[in-house]
Coordinates of C-alpha atoms in Angstrom, one line a residue:
X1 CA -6.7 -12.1 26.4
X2 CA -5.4 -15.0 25.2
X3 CA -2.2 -15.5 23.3
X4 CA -1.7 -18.6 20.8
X5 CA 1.8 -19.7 21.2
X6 CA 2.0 -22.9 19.5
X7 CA 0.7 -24.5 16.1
X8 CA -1.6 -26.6 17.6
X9 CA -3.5 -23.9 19.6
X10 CA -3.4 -22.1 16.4
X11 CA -4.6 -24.8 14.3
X12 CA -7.5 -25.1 16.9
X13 CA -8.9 -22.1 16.3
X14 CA -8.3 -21.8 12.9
X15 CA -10.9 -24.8 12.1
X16 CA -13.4 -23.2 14.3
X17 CA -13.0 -20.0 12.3
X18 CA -14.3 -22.1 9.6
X19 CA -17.7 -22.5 11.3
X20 CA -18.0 -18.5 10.5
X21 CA -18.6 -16.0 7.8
X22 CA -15.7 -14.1 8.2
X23 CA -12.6 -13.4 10.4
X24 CA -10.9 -10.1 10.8
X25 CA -7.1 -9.8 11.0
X26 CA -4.4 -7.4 11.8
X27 CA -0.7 -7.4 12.5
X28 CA 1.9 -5.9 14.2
X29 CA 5.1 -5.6 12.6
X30 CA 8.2 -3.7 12.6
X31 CA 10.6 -2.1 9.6
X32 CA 13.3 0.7 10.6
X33 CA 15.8 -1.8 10.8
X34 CA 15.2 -4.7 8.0
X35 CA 14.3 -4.2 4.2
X36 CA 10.8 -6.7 4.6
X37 CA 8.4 -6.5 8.0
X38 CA 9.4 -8.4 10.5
X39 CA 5.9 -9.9 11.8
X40 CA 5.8 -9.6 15.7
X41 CA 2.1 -10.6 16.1
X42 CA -0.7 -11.5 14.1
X43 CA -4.7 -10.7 16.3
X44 CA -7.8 -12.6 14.6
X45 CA -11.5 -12.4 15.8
X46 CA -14.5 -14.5 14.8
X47 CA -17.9 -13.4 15.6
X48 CA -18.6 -13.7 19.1
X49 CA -18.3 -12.1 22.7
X50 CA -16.3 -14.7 24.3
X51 CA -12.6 -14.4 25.2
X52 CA -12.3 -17.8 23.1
X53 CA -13.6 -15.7 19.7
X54 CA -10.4 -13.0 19.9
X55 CA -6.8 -14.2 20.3
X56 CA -3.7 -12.9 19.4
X57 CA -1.1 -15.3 17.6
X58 CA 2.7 -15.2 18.5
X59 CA 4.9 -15.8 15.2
X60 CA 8.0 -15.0 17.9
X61 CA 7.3 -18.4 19.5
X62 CA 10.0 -21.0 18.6
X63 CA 7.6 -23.6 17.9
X64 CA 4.9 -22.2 16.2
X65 CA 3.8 -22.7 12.3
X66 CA 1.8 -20.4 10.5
X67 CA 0.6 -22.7 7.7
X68 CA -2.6 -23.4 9.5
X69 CA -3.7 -19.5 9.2
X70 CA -2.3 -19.7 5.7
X71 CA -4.5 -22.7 5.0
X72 CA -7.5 -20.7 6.2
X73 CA -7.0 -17.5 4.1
X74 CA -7.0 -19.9 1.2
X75 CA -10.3 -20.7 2.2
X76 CA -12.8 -19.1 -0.1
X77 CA -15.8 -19.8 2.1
X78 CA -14.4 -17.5 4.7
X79 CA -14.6 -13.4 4.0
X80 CA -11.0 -11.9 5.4
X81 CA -11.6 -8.7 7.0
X82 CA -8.6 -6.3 7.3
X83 CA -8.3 -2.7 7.3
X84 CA -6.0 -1.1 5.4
X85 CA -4.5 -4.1 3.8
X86 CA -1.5 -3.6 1.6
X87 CA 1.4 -3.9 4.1
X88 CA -0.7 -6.7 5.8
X89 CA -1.3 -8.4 2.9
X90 CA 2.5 -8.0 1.7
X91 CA 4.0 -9.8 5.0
X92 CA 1.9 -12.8 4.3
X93 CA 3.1 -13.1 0.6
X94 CA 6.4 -12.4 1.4
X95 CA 6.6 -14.9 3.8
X96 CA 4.5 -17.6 2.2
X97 CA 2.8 -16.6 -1.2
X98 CA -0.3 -16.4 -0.3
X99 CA -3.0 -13.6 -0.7
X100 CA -6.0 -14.1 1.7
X101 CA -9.5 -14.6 -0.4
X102 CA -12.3 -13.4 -0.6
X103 CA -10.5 -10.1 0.6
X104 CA -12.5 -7.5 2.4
X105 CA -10.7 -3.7 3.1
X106 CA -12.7 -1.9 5.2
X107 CA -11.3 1.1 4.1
X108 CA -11.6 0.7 0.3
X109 CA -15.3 -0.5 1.3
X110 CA -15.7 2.8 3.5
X111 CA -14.4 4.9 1.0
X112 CA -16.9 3.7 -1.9
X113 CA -19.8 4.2 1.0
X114 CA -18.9 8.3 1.6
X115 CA -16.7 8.0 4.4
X116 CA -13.9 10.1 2.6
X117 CA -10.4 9.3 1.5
X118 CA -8.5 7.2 3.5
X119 CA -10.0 6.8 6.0
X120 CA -8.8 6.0 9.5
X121 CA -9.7 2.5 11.5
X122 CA -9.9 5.0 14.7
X123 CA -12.8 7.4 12.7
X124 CA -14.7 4.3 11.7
X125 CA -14.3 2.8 15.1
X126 CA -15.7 6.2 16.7
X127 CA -18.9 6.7 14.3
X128 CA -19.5 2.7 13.5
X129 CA -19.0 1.0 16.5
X130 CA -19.3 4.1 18.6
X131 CA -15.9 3.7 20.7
X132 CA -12.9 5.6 21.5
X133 CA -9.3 3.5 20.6
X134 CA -6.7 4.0 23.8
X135 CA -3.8 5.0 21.5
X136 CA -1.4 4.6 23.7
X137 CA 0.7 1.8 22.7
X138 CA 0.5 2.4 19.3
X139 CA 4.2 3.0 18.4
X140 CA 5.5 0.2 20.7
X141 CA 8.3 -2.4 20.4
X142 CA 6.0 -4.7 19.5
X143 CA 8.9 -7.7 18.9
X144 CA 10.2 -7.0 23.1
X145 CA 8.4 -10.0 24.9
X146 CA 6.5 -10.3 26.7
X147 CA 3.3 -8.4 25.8
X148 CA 1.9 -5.8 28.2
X149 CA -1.2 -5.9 29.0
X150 CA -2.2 -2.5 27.3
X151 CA -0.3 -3.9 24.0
X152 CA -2.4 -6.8 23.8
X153 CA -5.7 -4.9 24.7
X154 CA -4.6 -2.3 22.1
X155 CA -3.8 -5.0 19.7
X156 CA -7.1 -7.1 20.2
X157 CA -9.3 -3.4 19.8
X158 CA -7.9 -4.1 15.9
X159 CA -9.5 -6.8 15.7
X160 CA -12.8 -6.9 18.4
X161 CA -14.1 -4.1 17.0
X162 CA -13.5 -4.6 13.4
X163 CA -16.5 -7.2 13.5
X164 CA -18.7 -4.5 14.0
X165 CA -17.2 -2.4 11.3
X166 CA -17.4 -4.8 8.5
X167 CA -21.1 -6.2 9.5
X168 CA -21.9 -2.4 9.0
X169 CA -20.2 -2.0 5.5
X170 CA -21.2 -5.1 4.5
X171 CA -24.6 -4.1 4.5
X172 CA -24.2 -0.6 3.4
X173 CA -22.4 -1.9 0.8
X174 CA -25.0 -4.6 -0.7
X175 CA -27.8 -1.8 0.2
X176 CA -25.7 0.8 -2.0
X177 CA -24.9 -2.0 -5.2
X178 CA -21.4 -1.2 -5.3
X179 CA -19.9 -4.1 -4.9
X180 CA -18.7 -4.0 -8.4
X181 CA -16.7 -0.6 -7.1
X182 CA -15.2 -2.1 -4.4
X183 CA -14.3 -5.6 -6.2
X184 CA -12.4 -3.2 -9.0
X185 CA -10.7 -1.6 -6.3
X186 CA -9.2 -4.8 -4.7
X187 CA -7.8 -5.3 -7.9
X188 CA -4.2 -4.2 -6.8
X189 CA -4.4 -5.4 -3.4
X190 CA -5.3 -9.0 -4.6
X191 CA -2.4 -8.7 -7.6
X192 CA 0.9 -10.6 -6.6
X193 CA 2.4 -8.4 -9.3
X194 CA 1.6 -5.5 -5.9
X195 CA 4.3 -7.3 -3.7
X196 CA 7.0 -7.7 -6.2
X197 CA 9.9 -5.6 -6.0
X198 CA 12.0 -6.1 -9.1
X199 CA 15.6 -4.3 -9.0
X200 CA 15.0 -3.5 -11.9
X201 CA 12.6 -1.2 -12.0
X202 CA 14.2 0.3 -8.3
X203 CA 16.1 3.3 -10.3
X204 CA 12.3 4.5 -10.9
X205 CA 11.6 5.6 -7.5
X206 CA 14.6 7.6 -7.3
X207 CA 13.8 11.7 -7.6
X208 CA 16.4 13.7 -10.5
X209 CA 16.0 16.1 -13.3
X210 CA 18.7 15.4 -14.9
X211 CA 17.6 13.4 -17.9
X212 CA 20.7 12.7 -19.5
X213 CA 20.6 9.2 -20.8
X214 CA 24.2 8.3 -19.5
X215 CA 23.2 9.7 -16.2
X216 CA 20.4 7.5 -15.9
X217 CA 22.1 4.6 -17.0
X218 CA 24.0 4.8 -13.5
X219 CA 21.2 5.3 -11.5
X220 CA 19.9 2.4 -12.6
X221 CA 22.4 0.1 -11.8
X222 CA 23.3 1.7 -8.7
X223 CA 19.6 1.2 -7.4
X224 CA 19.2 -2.4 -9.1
X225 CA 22.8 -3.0 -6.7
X226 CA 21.3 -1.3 -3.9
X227 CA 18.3 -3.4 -3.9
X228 CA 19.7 -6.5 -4.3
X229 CA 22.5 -6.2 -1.5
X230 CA 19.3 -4.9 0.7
X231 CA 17.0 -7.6 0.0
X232 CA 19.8 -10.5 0.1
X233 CA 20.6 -9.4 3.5
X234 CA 17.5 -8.5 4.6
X235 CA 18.6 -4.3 6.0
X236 CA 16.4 -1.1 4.6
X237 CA 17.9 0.3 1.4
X238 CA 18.5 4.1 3.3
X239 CA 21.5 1.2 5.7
X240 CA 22.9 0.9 2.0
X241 CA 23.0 4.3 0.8
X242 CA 20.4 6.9 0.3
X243 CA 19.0 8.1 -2.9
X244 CA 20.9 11.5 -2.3
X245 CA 23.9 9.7 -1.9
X246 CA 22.9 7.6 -5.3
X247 CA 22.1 10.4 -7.0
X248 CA 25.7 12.1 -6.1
X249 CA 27.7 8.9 -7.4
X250 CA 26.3 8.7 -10.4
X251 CA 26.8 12.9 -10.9
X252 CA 30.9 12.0 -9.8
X253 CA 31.0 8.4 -11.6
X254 CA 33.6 7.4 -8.8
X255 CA 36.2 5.2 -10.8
X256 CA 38.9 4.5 -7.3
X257 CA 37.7 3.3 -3.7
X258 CA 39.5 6.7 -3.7
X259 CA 37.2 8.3 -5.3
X260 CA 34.3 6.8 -2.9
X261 CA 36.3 8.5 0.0
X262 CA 36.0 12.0 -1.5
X263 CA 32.0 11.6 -1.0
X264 CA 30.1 13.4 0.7
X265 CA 26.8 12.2 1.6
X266 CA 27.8 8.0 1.4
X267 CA 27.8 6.1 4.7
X268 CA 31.1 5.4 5.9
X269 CA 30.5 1.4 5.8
X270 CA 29.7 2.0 1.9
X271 CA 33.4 3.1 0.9
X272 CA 34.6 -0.2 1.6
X273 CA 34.1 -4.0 0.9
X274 CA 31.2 -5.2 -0.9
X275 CA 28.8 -2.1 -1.1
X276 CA 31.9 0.0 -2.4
X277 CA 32.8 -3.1 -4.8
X278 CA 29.5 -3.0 -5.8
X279 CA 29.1 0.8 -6.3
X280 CA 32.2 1.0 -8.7
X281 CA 30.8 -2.3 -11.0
X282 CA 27.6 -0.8 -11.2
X283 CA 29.0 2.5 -12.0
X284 CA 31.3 1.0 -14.7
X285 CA 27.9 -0.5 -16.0
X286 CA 26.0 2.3 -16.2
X287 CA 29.3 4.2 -18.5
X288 CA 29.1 0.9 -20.7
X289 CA 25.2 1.1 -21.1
X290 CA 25.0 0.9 -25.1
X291 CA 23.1 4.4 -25.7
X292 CA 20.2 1.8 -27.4
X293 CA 19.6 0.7 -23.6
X294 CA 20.1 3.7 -21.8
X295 CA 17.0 4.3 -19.5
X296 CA 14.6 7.9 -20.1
X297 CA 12.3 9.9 -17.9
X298 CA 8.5 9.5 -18.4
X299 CA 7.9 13.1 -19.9
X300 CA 4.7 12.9 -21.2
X301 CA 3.1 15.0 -18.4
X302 CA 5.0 17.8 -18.9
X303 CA 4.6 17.8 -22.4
X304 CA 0.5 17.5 -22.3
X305 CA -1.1 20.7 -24.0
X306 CA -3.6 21.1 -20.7
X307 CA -7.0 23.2 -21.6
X308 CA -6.6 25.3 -18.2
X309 CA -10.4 25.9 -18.6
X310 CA -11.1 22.3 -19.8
X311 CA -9.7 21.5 -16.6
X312 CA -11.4 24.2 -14.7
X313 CA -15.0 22.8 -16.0
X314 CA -13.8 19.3 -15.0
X315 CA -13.1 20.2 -11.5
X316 CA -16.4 21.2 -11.3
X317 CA -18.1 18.0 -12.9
X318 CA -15.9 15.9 -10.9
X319 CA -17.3 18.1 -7.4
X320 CA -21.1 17.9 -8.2
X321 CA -20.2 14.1 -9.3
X322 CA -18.5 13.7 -5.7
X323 CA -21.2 15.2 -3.7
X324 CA -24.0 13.1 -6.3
X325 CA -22.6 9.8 -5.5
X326 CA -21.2 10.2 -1.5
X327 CA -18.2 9.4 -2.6
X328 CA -14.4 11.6 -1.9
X329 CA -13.7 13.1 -5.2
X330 CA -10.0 11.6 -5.1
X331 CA -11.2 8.6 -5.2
X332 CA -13.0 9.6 -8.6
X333 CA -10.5 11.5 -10.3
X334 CA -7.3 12.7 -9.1
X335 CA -5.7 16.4 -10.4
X336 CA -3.2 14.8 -12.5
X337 CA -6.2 12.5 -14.0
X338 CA -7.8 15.6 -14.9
X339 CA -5.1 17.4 -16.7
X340 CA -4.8 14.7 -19.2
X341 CA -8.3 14.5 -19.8
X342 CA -8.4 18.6 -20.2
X343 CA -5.1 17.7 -22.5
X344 CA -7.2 14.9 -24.6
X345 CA -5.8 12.1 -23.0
X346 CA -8.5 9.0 -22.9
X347 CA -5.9 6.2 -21.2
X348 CA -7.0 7.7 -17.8
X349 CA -7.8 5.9 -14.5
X350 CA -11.1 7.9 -14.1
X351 CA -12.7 7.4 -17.4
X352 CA -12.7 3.5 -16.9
X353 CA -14.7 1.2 -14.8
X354 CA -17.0 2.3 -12.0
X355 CA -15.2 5.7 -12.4
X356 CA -16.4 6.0 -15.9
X357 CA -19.8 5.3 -14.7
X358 CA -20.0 7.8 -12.2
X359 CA -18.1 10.8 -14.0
X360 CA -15.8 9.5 -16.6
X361 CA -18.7 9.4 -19.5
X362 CA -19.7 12.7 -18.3
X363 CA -16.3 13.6 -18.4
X364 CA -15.9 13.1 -22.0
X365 CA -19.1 14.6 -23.6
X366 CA -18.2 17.6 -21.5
X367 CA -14.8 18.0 -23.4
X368 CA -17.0 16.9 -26.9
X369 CA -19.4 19.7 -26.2
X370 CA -22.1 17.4 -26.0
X371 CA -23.0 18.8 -22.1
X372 CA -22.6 21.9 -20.3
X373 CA -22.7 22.6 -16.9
X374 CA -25.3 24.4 -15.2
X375 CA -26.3 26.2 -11.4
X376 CA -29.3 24.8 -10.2
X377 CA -30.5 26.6 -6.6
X378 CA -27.1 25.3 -4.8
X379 CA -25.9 22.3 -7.2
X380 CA -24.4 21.8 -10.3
X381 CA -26.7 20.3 -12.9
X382 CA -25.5 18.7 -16.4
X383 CA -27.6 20.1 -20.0
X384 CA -27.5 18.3 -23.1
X385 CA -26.6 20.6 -26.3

């Protein structure tokens, strides 16, 4: 099991990658105690059975680079495989910028072939490469050094037998023409706009009913402050203060470092020096918000006039659809998607793309009364009117 320790070793086997197809990657990484992942190990694998064609790649080591890996994900004649790519994928933008292409998820990819939704590196590893993962050093430290032996070979499975895993999809995949599905779906992955957190837009995430204007004035700028104290000093936004706590400052609009003190769900270290500074400007803020810029609640949803049998009829289109195509019906269509459809929405995830193919169309002349819906033996059948 070998480890790559320095930028030259890495560099090495980075331009023999290059004689390949594809690689597959994985990380390990850690978050309960920054605001980004700290990357504690990177594993790669090329096709091949020698020790030579898996490694694992130490970003810990003082005097190794990672510019020749990010040199090789920029290098469109080699397929990156990872599974489940999004927090992968947002270390290595983070850190560098960079977005490995051409991109291959095998778990979008299974997901398009009818292996369900979501679905687990450990379930494709059992019926694909027909394995069992040792799960035992899954929640490790991985930054302690060194490396166990049972960490690396659990770290190196990722990897080894994710060769076999995307040489099977690859070729369900091109045997199935839906590689226009899966390309669609990447769409997010591949989008730097994925990895951006704007301050912002932080005050969205944060769960109220109270949709007074003024209220939500102060939530805003108490989660634009908390995420810009977390990311400038790199500690999880919960080490700042939680959204309960948020939520409760901006109900008492604390005016007084005082007032701060008569909380009760903010962490002691926020009612003084620069979070508590920071709390009380951004509370000031949010009371001088002109009522023009005050933020509002998305409340469209609950004001959609939903067809309960509309939506009925589509939970049954969307079902024979699902079981038509091998493919999980959340991945189609999800309940929310259906509502608005039922409540004549059109701007709706499943009535565009490949989704439009496979049921959104459908979807549509069913709620035009241009189809019904029919029993056939033991499926569901679609009749023109």
């Amino acid at each position: 099991m070998k480890t790559l320790t320095t930028t030259e070793q890495l560099e090495q086997f980075c331009t023999r990658a290059r004689q390949f197809d594809y690689v597959t990657v994985d990380t390990e990484f850690l978050r309960e105690r920054t605001y980004y992942s700290k990357l504690c190990l990177v594993q790669l694998a090329v096709p091949g059975t020698g020790a030579e064609d898996a490694v694992l790649v130490d970003p810990l080591a003082g005097d190794l680079s990672m510019a020749p890996l990010y040199d090789l994900f920029r290098d469109e004649s080699v397929v990156k495989v990872f599974h489940a790519a999004r927090q992968d994928l947002e270390i290595f933008f983070v850190d560098a910028g960079v977005i490995p292409a051409p991109l291959f998820d095998t778990q979008v990819t299974a997901m398009v072939c009818g292996f369900g939704e979501q679905v687990g590196y450990e379930t494709l590893v059992r019926k694909i490469a027909k394995e069992q993962l040792d799960k035992t050093s899954r929640f490790t430290d991985w930054s302690r050094r060194p490396l166990t032996d049972a960490q690396k070979k659990y770290a190196l499975a990722d990897v080894t037998h994710l060769r076999d895993i995307y040489e099977f999809l690859a070729r369900k995949l091109a045997q199935s023409d839906r590689q226009k599905w899966v390309t669609e779906e990447l769409q997010v992955l591949t989008a730097p706009e994925t990895y951006r957190v704007s301050p912002d837009e932080a005050w969205k995430r944060v769960k109220t009913r109270n949709a007074s204007g003024r209220f939500l004035a102060i939530v805003r700028e108490l989660a634009r402050f908390r995420e810009e104290y977390a990311q400038a000093r790199d500690v999880p936004r919960s080490r700042v203060y939680k959204d309960d706590a948020l939520v409760e400052l901006a109900s008492t609009k604390p005016a007084t470092h005082e007032d701060l003190s008569r909380s009760r769900l903010l962490l002691r270290e926020a009612r003084k020096g620069e979070i508590a500074d920071g709390i009380l400007k951004a509370v000031q803020a949010g009371l001088n918000c002109p009522p023009e810029e005050m933020p509002k609640l998305d409340n469209s949803a609950a004001k959609m006039q939903v067809n309960p049998a509309l939506a009925d009829l589509l939970r049954v289109l969307l079902k024979a659809k699902s079981e038509s195509f091998g493919v999980a019906s959340k991945l189609i269509a999800s309940a929310s998607d259906l509502d608005m459809i039922a409540a004549g929405e059109r701007d709706v995830p499943a009535l565009s793309g490949w989704r439009a193919d496979v049921f959104g169309l459908d979807a549509i002349r069913l709620c035009e009364g241009k189809i019904a819906l029919a029993a056939k033996g033991n499926d569901i059948c679609t009749v023109e009117l």
